XYZ file of C-alpha atoms in Angstrom:
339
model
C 0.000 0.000 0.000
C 3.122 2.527 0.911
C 4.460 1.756 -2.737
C 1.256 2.410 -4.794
C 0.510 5.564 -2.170
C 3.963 6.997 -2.808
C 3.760 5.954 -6.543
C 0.565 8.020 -7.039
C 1.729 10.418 -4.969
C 4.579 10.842 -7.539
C 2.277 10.614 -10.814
C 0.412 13.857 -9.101
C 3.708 15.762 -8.679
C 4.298 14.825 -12.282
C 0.817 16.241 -13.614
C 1.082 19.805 -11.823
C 4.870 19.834 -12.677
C 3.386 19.568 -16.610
C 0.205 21.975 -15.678
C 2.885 24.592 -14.189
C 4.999 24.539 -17.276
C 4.346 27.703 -19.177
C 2.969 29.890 -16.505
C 4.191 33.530 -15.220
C 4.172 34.426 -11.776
C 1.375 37.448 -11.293
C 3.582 40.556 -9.885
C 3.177 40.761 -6.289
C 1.803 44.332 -6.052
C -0.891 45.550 -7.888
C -0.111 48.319 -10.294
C -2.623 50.936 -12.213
C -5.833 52.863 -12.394
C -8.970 51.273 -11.396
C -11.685 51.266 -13.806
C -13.007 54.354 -13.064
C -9.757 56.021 -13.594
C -9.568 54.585 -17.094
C -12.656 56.479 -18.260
C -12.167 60.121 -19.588
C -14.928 62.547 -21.354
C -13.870 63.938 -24.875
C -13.915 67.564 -23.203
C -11.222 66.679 -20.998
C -8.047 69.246 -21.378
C -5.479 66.356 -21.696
C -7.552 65.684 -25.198
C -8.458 69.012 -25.710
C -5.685 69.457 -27.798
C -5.515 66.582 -29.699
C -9.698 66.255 -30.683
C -9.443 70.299 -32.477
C -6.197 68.360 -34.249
C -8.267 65.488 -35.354
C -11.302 67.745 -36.572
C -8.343 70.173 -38.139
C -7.299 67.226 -40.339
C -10.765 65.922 -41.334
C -11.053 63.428 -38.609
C -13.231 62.029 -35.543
C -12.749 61.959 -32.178
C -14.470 58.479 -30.693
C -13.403 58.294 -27.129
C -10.612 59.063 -24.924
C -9.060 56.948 -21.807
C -5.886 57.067 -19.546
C -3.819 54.043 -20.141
C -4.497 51.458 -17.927
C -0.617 51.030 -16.424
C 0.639 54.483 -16.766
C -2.484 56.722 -16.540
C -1.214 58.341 -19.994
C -3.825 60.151 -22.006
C -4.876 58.675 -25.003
C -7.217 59.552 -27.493
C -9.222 56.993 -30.388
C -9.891 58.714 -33.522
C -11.012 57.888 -36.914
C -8.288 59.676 -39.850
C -8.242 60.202 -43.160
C -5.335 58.281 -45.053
C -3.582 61.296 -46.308
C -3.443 63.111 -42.720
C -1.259 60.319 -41.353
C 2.176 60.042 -42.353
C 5.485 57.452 -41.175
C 8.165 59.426 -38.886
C 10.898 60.100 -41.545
C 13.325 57.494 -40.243
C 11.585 54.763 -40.021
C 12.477 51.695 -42.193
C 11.907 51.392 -45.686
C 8.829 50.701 -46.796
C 8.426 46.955 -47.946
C 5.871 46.945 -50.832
C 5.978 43.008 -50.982
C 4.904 42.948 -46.872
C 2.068 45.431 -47.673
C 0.593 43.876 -49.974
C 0.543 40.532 -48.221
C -1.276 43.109 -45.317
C -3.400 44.194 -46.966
C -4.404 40.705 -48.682
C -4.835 39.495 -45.171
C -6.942 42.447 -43.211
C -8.687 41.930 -46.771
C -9.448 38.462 -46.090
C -10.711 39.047 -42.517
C -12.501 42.256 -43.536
C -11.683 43.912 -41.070
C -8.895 46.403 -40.202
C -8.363 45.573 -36.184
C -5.439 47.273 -35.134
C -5.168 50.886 -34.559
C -1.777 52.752 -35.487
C -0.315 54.889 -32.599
C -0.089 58.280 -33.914
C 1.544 61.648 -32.679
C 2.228 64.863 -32.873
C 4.946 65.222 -35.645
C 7.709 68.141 -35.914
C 5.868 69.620 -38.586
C 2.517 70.158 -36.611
C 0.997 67.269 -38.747
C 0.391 63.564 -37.427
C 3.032 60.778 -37.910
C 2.940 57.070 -36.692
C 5.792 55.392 -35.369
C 4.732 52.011 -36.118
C 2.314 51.681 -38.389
C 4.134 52.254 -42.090
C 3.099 48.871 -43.531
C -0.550 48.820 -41.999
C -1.172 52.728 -43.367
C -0.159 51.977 -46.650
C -2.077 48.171 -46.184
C -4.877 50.956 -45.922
C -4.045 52.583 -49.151
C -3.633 49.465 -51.032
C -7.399 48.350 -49.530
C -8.690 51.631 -50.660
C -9.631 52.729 -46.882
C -11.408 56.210 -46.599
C -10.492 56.225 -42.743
C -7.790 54.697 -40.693
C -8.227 53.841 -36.587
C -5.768 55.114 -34.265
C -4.917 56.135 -31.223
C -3.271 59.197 -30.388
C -1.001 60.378 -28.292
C 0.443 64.017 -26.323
C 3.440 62.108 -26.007
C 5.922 62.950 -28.687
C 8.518 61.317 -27.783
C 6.986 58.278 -28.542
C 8.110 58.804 -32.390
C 11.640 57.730 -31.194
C 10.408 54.636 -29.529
C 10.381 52.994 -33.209
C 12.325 49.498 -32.233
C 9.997 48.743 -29.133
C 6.534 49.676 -30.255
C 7.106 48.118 -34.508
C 5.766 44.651 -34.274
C 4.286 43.984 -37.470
C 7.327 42.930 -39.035
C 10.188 41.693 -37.886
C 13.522 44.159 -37.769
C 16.758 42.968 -39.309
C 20.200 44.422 -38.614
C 20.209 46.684 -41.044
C 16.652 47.599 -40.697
C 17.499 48.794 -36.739
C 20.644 50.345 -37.767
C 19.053 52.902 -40.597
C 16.511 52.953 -38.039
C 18.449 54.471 -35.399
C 21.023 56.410 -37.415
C 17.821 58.542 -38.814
C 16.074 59.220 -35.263
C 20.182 60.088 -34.099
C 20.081 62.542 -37.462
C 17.116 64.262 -36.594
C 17.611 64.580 -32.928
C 20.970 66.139 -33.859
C 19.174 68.810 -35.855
C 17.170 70.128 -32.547
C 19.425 68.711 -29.932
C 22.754 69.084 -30.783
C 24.476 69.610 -27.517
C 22.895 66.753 -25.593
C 25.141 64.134 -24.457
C 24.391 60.621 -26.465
C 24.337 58.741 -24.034
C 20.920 60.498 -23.021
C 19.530 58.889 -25.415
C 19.843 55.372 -24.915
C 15.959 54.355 -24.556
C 15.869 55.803 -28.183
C 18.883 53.962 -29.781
C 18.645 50.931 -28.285
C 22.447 49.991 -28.483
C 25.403 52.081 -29.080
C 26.788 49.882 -32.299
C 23.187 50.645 -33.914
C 24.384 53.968 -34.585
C 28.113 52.788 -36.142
C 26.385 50.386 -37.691
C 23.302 52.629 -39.672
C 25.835 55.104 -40.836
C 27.902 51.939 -42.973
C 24.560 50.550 -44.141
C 23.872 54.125 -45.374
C 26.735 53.882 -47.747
C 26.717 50.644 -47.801
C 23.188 48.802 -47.716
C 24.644 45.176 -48.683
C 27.390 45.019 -45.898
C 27.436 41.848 -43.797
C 26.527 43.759 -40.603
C 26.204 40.213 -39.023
C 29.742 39.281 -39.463
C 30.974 42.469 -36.960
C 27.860 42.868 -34.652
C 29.557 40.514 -31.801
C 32.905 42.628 -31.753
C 30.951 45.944 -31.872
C 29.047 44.803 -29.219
C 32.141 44.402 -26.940
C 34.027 47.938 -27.814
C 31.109 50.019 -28.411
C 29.514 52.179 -25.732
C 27.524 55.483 -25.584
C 29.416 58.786 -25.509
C 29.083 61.119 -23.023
C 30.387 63.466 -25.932
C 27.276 65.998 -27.466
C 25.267 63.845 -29.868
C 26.119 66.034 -33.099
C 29.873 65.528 -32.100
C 29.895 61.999 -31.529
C 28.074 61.290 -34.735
C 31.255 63.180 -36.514
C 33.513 60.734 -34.587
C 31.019 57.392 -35.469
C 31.785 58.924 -39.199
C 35.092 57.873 -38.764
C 34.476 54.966 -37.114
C 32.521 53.778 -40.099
C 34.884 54.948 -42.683
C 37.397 52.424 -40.947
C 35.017 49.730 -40.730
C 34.309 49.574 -44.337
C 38.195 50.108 -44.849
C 38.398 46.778 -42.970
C 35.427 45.090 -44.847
C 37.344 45.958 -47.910
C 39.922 43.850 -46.994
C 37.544 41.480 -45.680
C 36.223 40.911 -49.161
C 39.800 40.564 -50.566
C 40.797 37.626 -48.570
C 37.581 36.130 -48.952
C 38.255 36.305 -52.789
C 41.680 35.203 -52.324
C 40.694 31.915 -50.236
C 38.046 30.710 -52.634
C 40.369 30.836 -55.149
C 42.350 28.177 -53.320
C 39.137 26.128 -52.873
C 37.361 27.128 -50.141
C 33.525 27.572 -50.798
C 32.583 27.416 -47.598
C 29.659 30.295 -46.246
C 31.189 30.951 -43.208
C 34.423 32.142 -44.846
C 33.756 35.735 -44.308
C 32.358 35.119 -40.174
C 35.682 33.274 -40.136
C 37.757 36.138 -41.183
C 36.330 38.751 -39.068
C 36.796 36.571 -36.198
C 40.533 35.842 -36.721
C 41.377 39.689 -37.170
C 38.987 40.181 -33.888
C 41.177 41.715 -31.351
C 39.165 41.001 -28.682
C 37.152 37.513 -29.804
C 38.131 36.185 -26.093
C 37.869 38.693 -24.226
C 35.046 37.656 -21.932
C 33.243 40.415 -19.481
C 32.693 39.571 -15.691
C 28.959 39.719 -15.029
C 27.857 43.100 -14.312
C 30.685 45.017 -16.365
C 30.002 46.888 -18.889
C 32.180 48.591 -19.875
C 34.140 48.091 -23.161
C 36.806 45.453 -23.866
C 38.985 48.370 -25.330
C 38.102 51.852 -26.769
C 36.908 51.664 -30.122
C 39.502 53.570 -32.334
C 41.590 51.258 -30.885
C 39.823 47.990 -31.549
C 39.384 49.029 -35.308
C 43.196 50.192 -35.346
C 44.487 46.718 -34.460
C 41.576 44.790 -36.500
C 42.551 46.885 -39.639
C 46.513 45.875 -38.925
C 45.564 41.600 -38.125
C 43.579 41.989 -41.429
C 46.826 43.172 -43.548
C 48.605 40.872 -41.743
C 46.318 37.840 -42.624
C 48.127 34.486 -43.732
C 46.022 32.628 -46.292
C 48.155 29.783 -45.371
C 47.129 29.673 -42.142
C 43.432 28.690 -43.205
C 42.374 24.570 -42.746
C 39.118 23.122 -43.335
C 38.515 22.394 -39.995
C 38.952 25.841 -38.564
C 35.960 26.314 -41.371
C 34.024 23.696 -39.612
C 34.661 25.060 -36.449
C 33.062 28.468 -37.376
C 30.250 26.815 -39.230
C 29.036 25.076 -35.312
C 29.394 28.408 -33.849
C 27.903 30.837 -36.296
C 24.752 32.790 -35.834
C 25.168 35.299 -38.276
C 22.430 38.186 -38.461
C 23.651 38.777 -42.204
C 21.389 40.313 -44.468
């Protein structure tokens, strides 16, 4: 009897082990309004504002609420197509992904999902994160598009967390960021960069967007782990340390150039592998084992001087040195977020 009572005793562990797989802990205070916070009247002066913009642009105010964690005003409004427009640094548009939008709000017949929209630069209305869906809209032939608006500018630099319709690449982020650091340089010159860091996301972003802007095919997957380790935020004013990340790039492509030379030079002695060009990066690597204690964060070396010595291992590079089974080696290990 103490067997099968300790056997089934064991068989119910196992079934609430399996029933607790995949659940999340509830936070252990409660946070936000209460319903009757939530609820706000049209004539409310934290809307005020934005309902004579909507009517201004041809639109219609439908209802207004606080956001139910942060107790952030937030307007619903019907707009007309042409009064919305993408922040100018967004991503480029992908007409292949719109289309396939639109054929899918198309086949469910109905468009869901509101854009967020602000207050633009210009005075007009731009979306952070609805490019594809507006011009889904456009494709469908909508009149009016749903959205809800917000006081909050600053929201239009909050691209990378609030885009989830499709997916962000390398390069996509990079251009991304490089254009918000571009226009914030225009009205905020003298701010440090590293104020900024909600906005860019991560400091090789910005080296990064300024190669793919002359460069939109480089293989920003191949030197995104040693950026990661030698680039950090200034604390240098954002126009200036864009001049200096204009150098940085300028070296980095010097470097790919290279890059692309031994590459050429090793599959002429018969190596086809993929991973030739992850593998050549990694040799001239100056810091490919350097490994940071947890909680450090700063940099494994300044970055001038990480591209100084990568530039000198790649002129330095010995085709001879190159096996198969190095090749092999990088093929287990690589993750590359290539293009």
């Amino acid at each position: 009897m103490a067997t099968r009572s300790k056997s089934a005793g064991g068989a119910r562990a196992a079934r609430g082990s399996v029933r607790g797989r995949g659940r999340l802990a509830p936070g252990r205070t409660r946070r936000g309004l209460d319903a009757t916070e939530v609820a706000m009247g049209l004539d409310h002066a934290d809307v005020a504002a934005l309902v004579a913009l909507v009517r201004s642009a041809g639109g219609a105010a439908i209802g207004a609420y606080r956001e139910p964690l942060g107790g952030r005003a937030l307007l619903l409004a019907a707009l007309p197509l042409a009064a919305v427009q993408p922040t100018p640094f967004q991503r480029d548009l992908s007409p292949t992904h719109a289309k396939r939008l639109a054929a899918r709000i198309d086949e469910t017949g109905a468009f869901l999902d509101p854009l967020i929209v602000v207050r633009g630069q210009d005075g007009g209305l731009w979306t952070p994160n609805g490019r594809h869906r507006l011009a889904a809209a456009k494709v469908l032939g909508q009149k009016q598009i749903t959205a809800l608006i917000s006081p909050d500018e600053s929201l239009a630099y909050r691209i990378l967390a609030l885009n989830t319709e499709k997916a962000h690449n390398l390069r996509d982020r990079s251009l991304e960021v490089i254009r918000m650091a571009r226009n914030l340089a225009a009205r905020r010159a003298r701010e440090p960069e590293n104020t900024f860091t909600a906005e860019f996301e991560a400091p090789e972003l910005l080296t990064l967007g300024i190669v793919y802007e002359q460069s939109t095919r480089f293989a920003g997957g191949a030197y995104s782990p040693f950026l990661k380790k030698v680039d950090r935020f200034s604390e240098r004013a954002l126009a200036v340390s864009l001049r200096q990340r204009e150098d940085y790039a300028a070296r980095l492509l010097a470097i790919d150039a290279r890059v692309k030379t031994l590459i050429a030079a090793l599959q002429a002695r018969g190596f086809k592998s993929p991973y030739l060009r992850n593998y050549v990066v990694a040799r001239i690597n100056p810091v490919r084992f350097h490994k940071a204690k947890k909680g450090d964060t700063r940099a494994a070396m300044p970055l001038g001087e990480a591209l100084t010595r990568m530039a000198a291992a790649a002129r330095s590079f010995s085709l001879s040195s190159v096996s198969n089974s190095d090749l092999a080696w990088v093929a287990v290990g690589a993750g590359s977020a290539d293009n």
